[in-house]
Tab-separated table of C-alpha atoms and ligand atoms in Angstrom:
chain	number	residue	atom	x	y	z
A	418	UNK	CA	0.000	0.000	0.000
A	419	UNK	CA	1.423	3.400	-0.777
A	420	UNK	CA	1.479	6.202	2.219
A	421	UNK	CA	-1.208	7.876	2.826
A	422	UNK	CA	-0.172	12.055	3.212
A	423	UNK	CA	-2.211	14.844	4.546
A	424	UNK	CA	-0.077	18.280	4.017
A	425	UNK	CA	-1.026	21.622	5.074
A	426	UNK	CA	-5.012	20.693	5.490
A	427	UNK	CA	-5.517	18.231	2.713
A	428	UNK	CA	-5.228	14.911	2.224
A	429	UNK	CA	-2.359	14.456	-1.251
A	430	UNK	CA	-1.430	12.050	-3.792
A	431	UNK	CA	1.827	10.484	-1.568
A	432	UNK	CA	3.499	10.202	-5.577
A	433	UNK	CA	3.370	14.208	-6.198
A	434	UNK	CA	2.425	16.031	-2.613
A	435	UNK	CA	6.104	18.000	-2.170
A	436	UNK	CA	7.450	20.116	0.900
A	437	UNK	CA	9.604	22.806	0.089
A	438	UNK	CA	13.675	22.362	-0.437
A	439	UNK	CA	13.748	25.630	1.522
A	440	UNK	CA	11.577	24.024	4.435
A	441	UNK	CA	13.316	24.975	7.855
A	442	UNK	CA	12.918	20.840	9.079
A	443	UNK	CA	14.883	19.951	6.023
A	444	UNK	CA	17.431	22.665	6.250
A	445	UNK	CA	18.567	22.607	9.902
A	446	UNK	CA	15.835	19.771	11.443
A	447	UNK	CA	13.852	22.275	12.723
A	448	UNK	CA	11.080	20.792	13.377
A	449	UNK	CA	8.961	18.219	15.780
A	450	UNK	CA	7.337	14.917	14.889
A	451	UNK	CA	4.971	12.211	16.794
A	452	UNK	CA	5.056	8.358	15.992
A	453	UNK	CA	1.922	7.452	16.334
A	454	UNK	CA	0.152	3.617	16.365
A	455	UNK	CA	-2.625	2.469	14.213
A	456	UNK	CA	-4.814	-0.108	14.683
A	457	UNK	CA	-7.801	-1.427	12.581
A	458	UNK	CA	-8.330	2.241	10.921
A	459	UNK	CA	-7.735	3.805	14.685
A	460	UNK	CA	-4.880	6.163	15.983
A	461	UNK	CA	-3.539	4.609	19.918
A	462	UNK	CA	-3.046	6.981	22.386
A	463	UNK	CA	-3.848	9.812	20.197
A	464	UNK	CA	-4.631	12.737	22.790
A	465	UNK	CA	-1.339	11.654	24.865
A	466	UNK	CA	0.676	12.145	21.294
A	467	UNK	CA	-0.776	15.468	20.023
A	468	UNK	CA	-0.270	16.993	23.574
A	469	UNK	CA	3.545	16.141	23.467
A	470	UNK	CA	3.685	17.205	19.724
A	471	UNK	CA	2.831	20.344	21.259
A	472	UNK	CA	5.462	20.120	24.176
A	473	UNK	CA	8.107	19.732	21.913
A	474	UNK	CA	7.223	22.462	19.665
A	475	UNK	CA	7.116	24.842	22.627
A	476	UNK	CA	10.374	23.453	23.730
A	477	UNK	CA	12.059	24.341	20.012
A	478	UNK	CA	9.956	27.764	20.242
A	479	UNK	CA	8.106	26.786	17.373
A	480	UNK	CA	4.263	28.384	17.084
A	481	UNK	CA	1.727	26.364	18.795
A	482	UNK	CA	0.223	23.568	16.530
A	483	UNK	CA	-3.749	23.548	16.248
A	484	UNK	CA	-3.748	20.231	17.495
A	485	UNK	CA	-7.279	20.185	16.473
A	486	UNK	CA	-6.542	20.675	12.722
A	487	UNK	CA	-3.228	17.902	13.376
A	488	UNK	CA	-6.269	15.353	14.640
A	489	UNK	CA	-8.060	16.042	11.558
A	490	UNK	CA	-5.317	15.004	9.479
A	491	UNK	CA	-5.214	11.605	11.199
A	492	UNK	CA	-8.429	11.435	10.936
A	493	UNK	CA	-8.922	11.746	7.536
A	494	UNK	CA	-5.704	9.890	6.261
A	495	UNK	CA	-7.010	6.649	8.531
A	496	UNK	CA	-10.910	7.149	6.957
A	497	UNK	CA	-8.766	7.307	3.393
A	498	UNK	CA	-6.656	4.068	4.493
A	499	UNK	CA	-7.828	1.897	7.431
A	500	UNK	CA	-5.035	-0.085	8.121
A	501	UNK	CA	-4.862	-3.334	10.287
A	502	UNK	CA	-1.595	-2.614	11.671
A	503	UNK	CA	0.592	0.900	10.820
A	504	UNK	CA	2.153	4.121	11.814
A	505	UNK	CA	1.147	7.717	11.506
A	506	UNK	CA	3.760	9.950	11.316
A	507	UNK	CA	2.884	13.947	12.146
A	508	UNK	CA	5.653	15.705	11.836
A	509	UNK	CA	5.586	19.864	11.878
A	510	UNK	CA	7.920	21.953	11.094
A	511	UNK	CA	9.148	25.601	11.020
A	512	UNK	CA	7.888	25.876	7.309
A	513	UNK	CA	9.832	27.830	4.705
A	514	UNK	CA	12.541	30.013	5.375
A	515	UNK	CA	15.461	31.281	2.726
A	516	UNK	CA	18.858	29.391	2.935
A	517	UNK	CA	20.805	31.252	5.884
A	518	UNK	CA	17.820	32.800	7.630
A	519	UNK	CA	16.069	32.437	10.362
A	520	UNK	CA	12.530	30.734	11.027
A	521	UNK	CA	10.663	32.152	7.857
A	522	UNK	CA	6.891	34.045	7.875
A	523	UNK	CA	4.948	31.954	5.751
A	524	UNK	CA	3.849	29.892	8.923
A	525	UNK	CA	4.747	25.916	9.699
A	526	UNK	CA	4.353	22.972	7.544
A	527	UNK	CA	2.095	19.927	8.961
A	528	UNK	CA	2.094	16.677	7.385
A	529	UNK	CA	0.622	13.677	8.316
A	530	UNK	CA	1.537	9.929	6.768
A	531	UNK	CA	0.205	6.904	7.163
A	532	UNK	CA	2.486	3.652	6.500
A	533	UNK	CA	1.138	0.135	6.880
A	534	UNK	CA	3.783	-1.987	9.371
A	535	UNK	CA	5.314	-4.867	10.943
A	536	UNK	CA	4.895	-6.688	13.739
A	537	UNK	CA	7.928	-6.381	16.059
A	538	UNK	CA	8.990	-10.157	17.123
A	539	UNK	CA	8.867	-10.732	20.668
A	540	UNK	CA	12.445	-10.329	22.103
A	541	UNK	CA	15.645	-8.641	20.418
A	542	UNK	CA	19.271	-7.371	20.858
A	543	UNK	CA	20.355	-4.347	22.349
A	544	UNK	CA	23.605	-2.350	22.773
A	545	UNK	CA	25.179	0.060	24.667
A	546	UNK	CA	26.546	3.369	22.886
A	547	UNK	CA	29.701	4.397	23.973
A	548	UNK	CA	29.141	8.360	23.916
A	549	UNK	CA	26.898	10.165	26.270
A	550	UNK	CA	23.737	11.312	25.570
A	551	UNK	CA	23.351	14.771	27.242
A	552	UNK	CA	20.522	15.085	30.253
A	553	UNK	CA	20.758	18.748	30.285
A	554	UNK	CA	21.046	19.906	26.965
A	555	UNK	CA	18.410	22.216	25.499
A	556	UNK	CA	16.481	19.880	23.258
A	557	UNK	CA	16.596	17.363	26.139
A	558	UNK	CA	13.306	15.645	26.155
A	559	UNK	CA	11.373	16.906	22.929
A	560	UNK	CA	10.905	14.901	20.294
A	561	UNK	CA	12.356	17.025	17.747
A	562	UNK	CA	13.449	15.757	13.620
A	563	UNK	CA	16.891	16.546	15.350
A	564	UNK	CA	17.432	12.965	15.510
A	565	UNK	CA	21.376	12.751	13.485
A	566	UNK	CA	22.720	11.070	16.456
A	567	UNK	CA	19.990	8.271	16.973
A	568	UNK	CA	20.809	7.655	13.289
A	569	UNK	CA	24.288	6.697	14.253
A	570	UNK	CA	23.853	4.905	17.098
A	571	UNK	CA	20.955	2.930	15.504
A	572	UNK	CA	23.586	2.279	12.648
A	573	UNK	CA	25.873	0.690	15.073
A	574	UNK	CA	23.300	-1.559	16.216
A	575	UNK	CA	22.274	-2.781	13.035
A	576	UNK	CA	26.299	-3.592	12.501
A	577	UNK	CA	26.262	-5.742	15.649
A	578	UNK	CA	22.954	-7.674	14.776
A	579	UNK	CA	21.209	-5.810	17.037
A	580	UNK	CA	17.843	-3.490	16.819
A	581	UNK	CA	18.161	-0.814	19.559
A	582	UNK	CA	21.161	1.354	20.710
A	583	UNK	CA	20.623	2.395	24.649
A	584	UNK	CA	22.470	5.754	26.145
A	585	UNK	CA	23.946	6.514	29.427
A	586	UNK	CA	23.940	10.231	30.119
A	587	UNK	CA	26.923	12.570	31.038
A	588	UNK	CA	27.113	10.806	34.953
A	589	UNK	CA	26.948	7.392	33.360
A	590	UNK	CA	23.247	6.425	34.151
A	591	UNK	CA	21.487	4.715	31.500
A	592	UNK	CA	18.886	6.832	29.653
A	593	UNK	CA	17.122	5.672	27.201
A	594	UNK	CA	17.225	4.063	23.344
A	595	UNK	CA	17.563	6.064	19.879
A	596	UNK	CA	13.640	5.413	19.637
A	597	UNK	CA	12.515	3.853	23.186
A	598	UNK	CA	13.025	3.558	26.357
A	599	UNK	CA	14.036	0.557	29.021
A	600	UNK	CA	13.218	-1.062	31.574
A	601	UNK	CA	15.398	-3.297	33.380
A	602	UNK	CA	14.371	-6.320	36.249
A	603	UNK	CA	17.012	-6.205	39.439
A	604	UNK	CA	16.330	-8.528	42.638
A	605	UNK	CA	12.634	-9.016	41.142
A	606	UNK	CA	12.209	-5.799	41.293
A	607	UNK	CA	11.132	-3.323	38.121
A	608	UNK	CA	13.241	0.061	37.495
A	609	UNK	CA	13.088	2.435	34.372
A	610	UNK	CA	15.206	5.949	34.192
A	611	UNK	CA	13.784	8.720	35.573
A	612	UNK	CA	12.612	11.769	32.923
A	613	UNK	CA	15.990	13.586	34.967
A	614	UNK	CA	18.033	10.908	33.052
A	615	UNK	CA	17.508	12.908	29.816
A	616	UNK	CA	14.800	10.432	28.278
A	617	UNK	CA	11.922	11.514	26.468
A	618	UNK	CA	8.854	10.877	28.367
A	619	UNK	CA	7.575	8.101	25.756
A	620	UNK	CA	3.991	7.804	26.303
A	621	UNK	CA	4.699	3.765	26.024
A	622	UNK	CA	6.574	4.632	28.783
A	623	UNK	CA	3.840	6.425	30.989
A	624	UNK	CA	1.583	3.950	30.565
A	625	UNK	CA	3.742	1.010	31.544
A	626	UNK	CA	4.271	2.936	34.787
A	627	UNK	CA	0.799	3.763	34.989
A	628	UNK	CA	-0.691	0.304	34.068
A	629	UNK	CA	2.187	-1.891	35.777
A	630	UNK	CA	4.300	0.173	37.982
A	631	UNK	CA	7.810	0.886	38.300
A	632	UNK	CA	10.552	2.364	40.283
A	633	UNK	CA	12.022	5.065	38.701
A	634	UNK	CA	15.395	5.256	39.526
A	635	UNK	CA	19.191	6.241	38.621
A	636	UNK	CA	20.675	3.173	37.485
A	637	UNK	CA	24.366	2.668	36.009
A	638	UNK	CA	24.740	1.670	32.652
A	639	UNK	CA	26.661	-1.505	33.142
A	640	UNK	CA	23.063	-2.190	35.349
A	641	UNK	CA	22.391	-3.562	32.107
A	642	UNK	CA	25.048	-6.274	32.193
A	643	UNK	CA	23.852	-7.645	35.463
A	644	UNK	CA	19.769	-7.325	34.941
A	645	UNK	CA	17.741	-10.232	35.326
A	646	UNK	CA	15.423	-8.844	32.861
A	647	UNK	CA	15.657	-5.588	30.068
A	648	UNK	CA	12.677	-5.039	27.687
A	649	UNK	CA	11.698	-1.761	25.744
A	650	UNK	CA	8.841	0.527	25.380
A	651	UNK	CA	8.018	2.296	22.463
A	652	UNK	CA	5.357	3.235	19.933
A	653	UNK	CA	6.435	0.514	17.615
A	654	UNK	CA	7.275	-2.185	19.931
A	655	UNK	CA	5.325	-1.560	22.855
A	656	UNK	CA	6.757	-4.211	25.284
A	657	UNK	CA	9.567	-5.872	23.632
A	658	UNK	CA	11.798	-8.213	25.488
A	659	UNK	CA	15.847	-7.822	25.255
A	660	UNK	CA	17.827	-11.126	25.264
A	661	UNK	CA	21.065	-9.531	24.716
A	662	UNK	CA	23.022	-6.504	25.377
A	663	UNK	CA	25.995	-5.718	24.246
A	664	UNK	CA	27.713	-9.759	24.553
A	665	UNK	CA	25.373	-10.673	27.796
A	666	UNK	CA	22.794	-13.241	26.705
A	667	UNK	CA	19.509	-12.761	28.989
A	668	UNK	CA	18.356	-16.585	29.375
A	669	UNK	CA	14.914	-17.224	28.658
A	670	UNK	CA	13.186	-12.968	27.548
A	671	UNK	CA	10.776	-12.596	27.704
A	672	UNK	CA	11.161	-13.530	31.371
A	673	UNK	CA	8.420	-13.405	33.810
A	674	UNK	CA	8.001	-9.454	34.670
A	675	UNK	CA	8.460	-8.665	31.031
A	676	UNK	CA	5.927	-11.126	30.582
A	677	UNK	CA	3.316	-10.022	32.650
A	678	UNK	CA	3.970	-6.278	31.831
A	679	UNK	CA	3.571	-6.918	28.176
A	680	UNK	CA	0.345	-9.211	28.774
A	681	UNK	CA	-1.509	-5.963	31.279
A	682	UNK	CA	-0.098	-3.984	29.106
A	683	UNK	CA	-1.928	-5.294	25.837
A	684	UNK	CA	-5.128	-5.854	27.753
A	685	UNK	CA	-5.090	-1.998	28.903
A	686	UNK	CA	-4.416	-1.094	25.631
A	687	UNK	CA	-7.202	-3.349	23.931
A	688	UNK	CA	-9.964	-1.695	26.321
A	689	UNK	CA	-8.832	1.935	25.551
A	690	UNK	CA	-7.905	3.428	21.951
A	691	UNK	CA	-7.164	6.711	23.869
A	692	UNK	CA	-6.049	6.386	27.280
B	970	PLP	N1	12.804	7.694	23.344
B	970	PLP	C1	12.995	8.211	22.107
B	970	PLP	C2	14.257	8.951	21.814
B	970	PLP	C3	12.021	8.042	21.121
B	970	PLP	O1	12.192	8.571	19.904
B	970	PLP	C4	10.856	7.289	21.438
B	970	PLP	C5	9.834	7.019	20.434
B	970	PLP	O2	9.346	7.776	19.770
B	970	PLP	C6	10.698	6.782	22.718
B	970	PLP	C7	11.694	7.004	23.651
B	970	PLP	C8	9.455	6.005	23.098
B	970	PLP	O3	8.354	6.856	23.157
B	970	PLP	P1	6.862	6.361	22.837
B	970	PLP	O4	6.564	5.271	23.804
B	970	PLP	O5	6.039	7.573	23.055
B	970	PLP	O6	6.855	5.879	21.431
Protein backbone atom coordinates (compact mmCIF):
# COMPACT_ATOMS: atom_id res chain seq x y z
CA UNK A 1 0.00 0.00 0.00
CA UNK A 2 1.42 3.40 -0.78
CA UNK A 3 1.48 6.20 2.22
CA UNK A 4 -1.21 7.88 2.83
CA UNK A 5 -0.17 12.06 3.21
CA UNK A 6 -2.21 14.84 4.55
CA UNK A 7 -0.08 18.28 4.02
CA UNK A 8 -1.03 21.62 5.07
CA UNK A 9 -5.01 20.69 5.49
CA UNK A 10 -5.52 18.23 2.71
CA UNK A 11 -5.23 14.91 2.22
CA UNK A 12 -2.36 14.46 -1.25
CA UNK A 13 -1.43 12.05 -3.79
CA UNK A 14 1.83 10.48 -1.57
CA UNK A 15 3.50 10.20 -5.58
CA UNK A 16 3.37 14.21 -6.20
CA UNK A 17 2.43 16.03 -2.61
CA UNK A 18 6.10 18.00 -2.17
CA UNK A 19 7.45 20.12 0.90
CA UNK A 20 9.60 22.81 0.09
CA UNK A 21 13.68 22.36 -0.44
CA UNK A 22 13.75 25.63 1.52
CA UNK A 23 11.58 24.02 4.43
CA UNK A 24 13.32 24.97 7.86
CA UNK A 25 12.92 20.84 9.08
CA UNK A 26 14.88 19.95 6.02
CA UNK A 27 17.43 22.67 6.25
CA UNK A 28 18.57 22.61 9.90
CA UNK A 29 15.84 19.77 11.44
CA UNK A 30 13.85 22.28 12.72
CA UNK A 31 11.08 20.79 13.38
CA UNK A 32 8.96 18.22 15.78
CA UNK A 33 7.34 14.92 14.89
CA UNK A 34 4.97 12.21 16.79
CA UNK A 35 5.06 8.36 15.99
CA UNK A 36 1.92 7.45 16.33
CA UNK A 37 0.15 3.62 16.37
CA UNK A 38 -2.63 2.47 14.21
CA UNK A 39 -4.81 -0.11 14.68
CA UNK A 40 -7.80 -1.43 12.58
CA UNK A 41 -8.33 2.24 10.92
CA UNK A 42 -7.74 3.81 14.68
CA UNK A 43 -4.88 6.16 15.98
CA UNK A 44 -3.54 4.61 19.92
CA UNK A 45 -3.05 6.98 22.39
CA UNK A 46 -3.85 9.81 20.20
CA UNK A 47 -4.63 12.74 22.79
CA UNK A 48 -1.34 11.65 24.87
CA UNK A 49 0.68 12.14 21.29
CA UNK A 50 -0.78 15.47 20.02
CA UNK A 51 -0.27 16.99 23.57
CA UNK A 52 3.54 16.14 23.47
CA UNK A 53 3.68 17.21 19.72
CA UNK A 54 2.83 20.34 21.26
CA UNK A 55 5.46 20.12 24.18
CA UNK A 56 8.11 19.73 21.91
CA UNK A 57 7.22 22.46 19.66
CA UNK A 58 7.12 24.84 22.63
CA UNK A 59 10.37 23.45 23.73
CA UNK A 60 12.06 24.34 20.01
CA UNK A 61 9.96 27.76 20.24
CA UNK A 62 8.11 26.79 17.37
CA UNK A 63 4.26 28.38 17.08
CA UNK A 64 1.73 26.36 18.80
CA UNK A 65 0.22 23.57 16.53
CA UNK A 66 -3.75 23.55 16.25
CA UNK A 67 -3.75 20.23 17.49
CA UNK A 68 -7.28 20.19 16.47
CA UNK A 69 -6.54 20.67 12.72
CA UNK A 70 -3.23 17.90 13.38
CA UNK A 71 -6.27 15.35 14.64
CA UNK A 72 -8.06 16.04 11.56
CA UNK A 73 -5.32 15.00 9.48
CA UNK A 74 -5.21 11.60 11.20
CA UNK A 75 -8.43 11.44 10.94
CA UNK A 76 -8.92 11.75 7.54
CA UNK A 77 -5.70 9.89 6.26
CA UNK A 78 -7.01 6.65 8.53
CA UNK A 79 -10.91 7.15 6.96
CA UNK A 80 -8.77 7.31 3.39
CA UNK A 81 -6.66 4.07 4.49
CA UNK A 82 -7.83 1.90 7.43
CA UNK A 83 -5.03 -0.08 8.12
CA UNK A 84 -4.86 -3.33 10.29
CA UNK A 85 -1.59 -2.61 11.67
CA UNK A 86 0.59 0.90 10.82
CA UNK A 87 2.15 4.12 11.81
CA UNK A 88 1.15 7.72 11.51
CA UNK A 89 3.76 9.95 11.32
CA UNK A 90 2.88 13.95 12.15
CA UNK A 91 5.65 15.70 11.84
CA UNK A 92 5.59 19.86 11.88
CA UNK A 93 7.92 21.95 11.09
CA UNK A 94 9.15 25.60 11.02
CA UNK A 95 7.89 25.88 7.31
CA UNK A 96 9.83 27.83 4.71
CA UNK A 97 12.54 30.01 5.37
CA UNK A 98 15.46 31.28 2.73
CA UNK A 99 18.86 29.39 2.93
CA UNK A 100 20.81 31.25 5.88
CA UNK A 101 17.82 32.80 7.63
CA UNK A 102 16.07 32.44 10.36
CA UNK A 103 12.53 30.73 11.03
CA UNK A 104 10.66 32.15 7.86
CA UNK A 105 6.89 34.05 7.88
CA UNK A 106 4.95 31.95 5.75
CA UNK A 107 3.85 29.89 8.92
CA UNK A 108 4.75 25.92 9.70
CA UNK A 109 4.35 22.97 7.54
CA UNK A 110 2.09 19.93 8.96
CA UNK A 111 2.09 16.68 7.38
CA UNK A 112 0.62 13.68 8.32
CA UNK A 113 1.54 9.93 6.77
CA UNK A 114 0.20 6.90 7.16
CA UNK A 115 2.49 3.65 6.50
CA UNK A 116 1.14 0.13 6.88
CA UNK A 117 3.78 -1.99 9.37
CA UNK A 118 5.31 -4.87 10.94
CA UNK A 119 4.89 -6.69 13.74
CA UNK A 120 7.93 -6.38 16.06
CA UNK A 121 8.99 -10.16 17.12
CA UNK A 122 8.87 -10.73 20.67
CA UNK A 123 12.45 -10.33 22.10
CA UNK A 124 15.65 -8.64 20.42
CA UNK A 125 19.27 -7.37 20.86
CA UNK A 126 20.36 -4.35 22.35
CA UNK A 127 23.61 -2.35 22.77
CA UNK A 128 25.18 0.06 24.67
CA UNK A 129 26.55 3.37 22.89
CA UNK A 130 29.70 4.40 23.97
CA UNK A 131 29.14 8.36 23.92
CA UNK A 132 26.90 10.17 26.27
CA UNK A 133 23.74 11.31 25.57
CA UNK A 134 23.35 14.77 27.24
CA UNK A 135 20.52 15.09 30.25
CA UNK A 136 20.76 18.75 30.28
CA UNK A 137 21.05 19.91 26.97
CA UNK A 138 18.41 22.22 25.50
CA UNK A 139 16.48 19.88 23.26
CA UNK A 140 16.60 17.36 26.14
CA UNK A 141 13.31 15.65 26.15
CA UNK A 142 11.37 16.91 22.93
CA UNK A 143 10.90 14.90 20.29
CA UNK A 144 12.36 17.02 17.75
CA UNK A 145 13.45 15.76 13.62
CA UNK A 146 16.89 16.55 15.35
CA UNK A 147 17.43 12.97 15.51
CA UNK A 148 21.38 12.75 13.48
CA UNK A 149 22.72 11.07 16.46
CA UNK A 150 19.99 8.27 16.97
CA UNK A 151 20.81 7.66 13.29
CA UNK A 152 24.29 6.70 14.25
CA UNK A 153 23.85 4.90 17.10
CA UNK A 154 20.95 2.93 15.50
CA UNK A 155 23.59 2.28 12.65
CA UNK A 156 25.87 0.69 15.07
CA UNK A 157 23.30 -1.56 16.22
CA UNK A 158 22.27 -2.78 13.04
CA UNK A 159 26.30 -3.59 12.50
CA UNK A 160 26.26 -5.74 15.65
CA UNK A 161 22.95 -7.67 14.78
CA UNK A 162 21.21 -5.81 17.04
CA UNK A 163 17.84 -3.49 16.82
CA UNK A 164 18.16 -0.81 19.56
CA UNK A 165 21.16 1.35 20.71
CA UNK A 166 20.62 2.39 24.65
CA UNK A 167 22.47 5.75 26.15
CA UNK A 168 23.95 6.51 29.43
CA UNK A 169 23.94 10.23 30.12
CA UNK A 170 26.92 12.57 31.04
CA UNK A 171 27.11 10.81 34.95
CA UNK A 172 26.95 7.39 33.36
CA UNK A 173 23.25 6.43 34.15
CA UNK A 174 21.49 4.71 31.50
CA UNK A 175 18.89 6.83 29.65
CA UNK A 176 17.12 5.67 27.20
CA UNK A 177 17.23 4.06 23.34
CA UNK A 178 17.56 6.06 19.88
CA UNK A 179 13.64 5.41 19.64
CA UNK A 180 12.52 3.85 23.19
CA UNK A 181 13.02 3.56 26.36
CA UNK A 182 14.04 0.56 29.02
CA UNK A 183 13.22 -1.06 31.57
CA UNK A 184 15.40 -3.30 33.38
CA UNK A 185 14.37 -6.32 36.25
CA UNK A 186 17.01 -6.21 39.44
CA UNK A 187 16.33 -8.53 42.64
CA UNK A 188 12.63 -9.02 41.14
CA UNK A 189 12.21 -5.80 41.29
CA UNK A 190 11.13 -3.32 38.12
CA UNK A 191 13.24 0.06 37.49
CA UNK A 192 13.09 2.44 34.37
CA UNK A 193 15.21 5.95 34.19
CA UNK A 194 13.78 8.72 35.57
CA UNK A 195 12.61 11.77 32.92
CA UNK A 196 15.99 13.59 34.97
CA UNK A 197 18.03 10.91 33.05
CA UNK A 198 17.51 12.91 29.82
CA UNK A 199 14.80 10.43 28.28
CA UNK A 200 11.92 11.51 26.47
CA UNK A 201 8.85 10.88 28.37
CA UNK A 202 7.57 8.10 25.76
CA UNK A 203 3.99 7.80 26.30
CA UNK A 204 4.70 3.76 26.02
CA UNK A 205 6.57 4.63 28.78
CA UNK A 206 3.84 6.43 30.99
CA UNK A 207 1.58 3.95 30.57
CA UNK A 208 3.74 1.01 31.54
CA UNK A 209 4.27 2.94 34.79
CA UNK A 210 0.80 3.76 34.99
CA UNK A 211 -0.69 0.30 34.07
CA UNK A 212 2.19 -1.89 35.78
CA UNK A 213 4.30 0.17 37.98
CA UNK A 214 7.81 0.89 38.30
CA UNK A 215 10.55 2.36 40.28
CA UNK A 216 12.02 5.07 38.70
CA UNK A 217 15.39 5.26 39.53
CA UNK A 218 19.19 6.24 38.62
CA UNK A 219 20.67 3.17 37.49
CA UNK A 220 24.37 2.67 36.01
CA UNK A 221 24.74 1.67 32.65
CA UNK A 222 26.66 -1.50 33.14
CA UNK A 223 23.06 -2.19 35.35
CA UNK A 224 22.39 -3.56 32.11
CA UNK A 225 25.05 -6.27 32.19
CA UNK A 226 23.85 -7.65 35.46
CA UNK A 227 19.77 -7.32 34.94
CA UNK A 228 17.74 -10.23 35.33
CA UNK A 229 15.42 -8.84 32.86
CA UNK A 230 15.66 -5.59 30.07
CA UNK A 231 12.68 -5.04 27.69
CA UNK A 232 11.70 -1.76 25.74
CA UNK A 233 8.84 0.53 25.38
CA UNK A 234 8.02 2.30 22.46
CA UNK A 235 5.36 3.24 19.93
CA UNK A 236 6.44 0.51 17.61
CA UNK A 237 7.28 -2.18 19.93
CA UNK A 238 5.32 -1.56 22.86
CA UNK A 239 6.76 -4.21 25.28
CA UNK A 240 9.57 -5.87 23.63
CA UNK A 241 11.80 -8.21 25.49
CA UNK A 242 15.85 -7.82 25.25
CA UNK A 243 17.83 -11.13 25.26
CA UNK A 244 21.06 -9.53 24.72
CA UNK A 245 23.02 -6.50 25.38
CA UNK A 246 26.00 -5.72 24.25
CA UNK A 247 27.71 -9.76 24.55
CA UNK A 248 25.37 -10.67 27.80
CA UNK A 249 22.79 -13.24 26.70
CA UNK A 250 19.51 -12.76 28.99
CA UNK A 251 18.36 -16.59 29.37
CA UNK A 252 14.91 -17.22 28.66
CA UNK A 253 13.19 -12.97 27.55
CA UNK A 254 10.78 -12.60 27.70
CA UNK A 255 11.16 -13.53 31.37
CA UNK A 256 8.42 -13.40 33.81
CA UNK A 257 8.00 -9.45 34.67
CA UNK A 258 8.46 -8.67 31.03
CA UNK A 259 5.93 -11.13 30.58
CA UNK A 260 3.32 -10.02 32.65
CA UNK A 261 3.97 -6.28 31.83
CA UNK A 262 3.57 -6.92 28.18
CA UNK A 263 0.34 -9.21 28.77
CA UNK A 264 -1.51 -5.96 31.28
CA UNK A 265 -0.10 -3.98 29.11
CA UNK A 266 -1.93 -5.29 25.84
CA UNK A 267 -5.13 -5.85 27.75
CA UNK A 268 -5.09 -2.00 28.90
CA UNK A 269 -4.42 -1.09 25.63
CA UNK A 270 -7.20 -3.35 23.93
CA UNK A 271 -9.96 -1.70 26.32
CA UNK A 272 -8.83 1.93 25.55
CA UNK A 273 -7.90 3.43 21.95
CA UNK A 274 -7.16 6.71 23.87
CA UNK A 275 -6.05 6.39 27.28
N1 LIG B 1 12.80 7.69 23.34
C1 LIG B 1 13.00 8.21 22.11
C2 LIG B 1 14.26 8.95 21.81
C3 LIG B 1 12.02 8.04 21.12
O1 LIG B 1 12.19 8.57 19.90
C4 LIG B 1 10.86 7.29 21.44
C5 LIG B 1 9.83 7.02 20.43
O2 LIG B 1 9.35 7.78 19.77
C6 LIG B 1 10.70 6.78 22.72
C7 LIG B 1 11.69 7.00 23.65
C8 LIG B 1 9.46 6.00 23.10
O3 LIG B 1 8.35 6.86 23.16
P1 LIG B 1 6.86 6.36 22.84
O4 LIG B 1 6.56 5.27 23.80
O5 LIG B 1 6.04 7.57 23.05
O6 LIG B 1 6.85 5.88 21.43
Amino acid sequence: MKPAIWLDGSLRDPDTAMVSVFDHGLTVGDGVFETVKATEGRAFALTRHLRRLARSAEGLGLPEPDLDEVRRGCEEVLKAHPVAFGRLRITYTGGISPLGSDRGTAGPTVVVALTEAARRPDATAVITVPWARNERGALTGLKTTSYGENVVALARAREQDATEALFGNTVGALCEGTGSNVFVVLDGQLHTPPLSSGCLAGITRALVLEWVGAKETDLPLDALHRAEEVFLTSTTRDVQAVHRVDGHTLPGAPGPVTAEALRIFVERAAADIDP
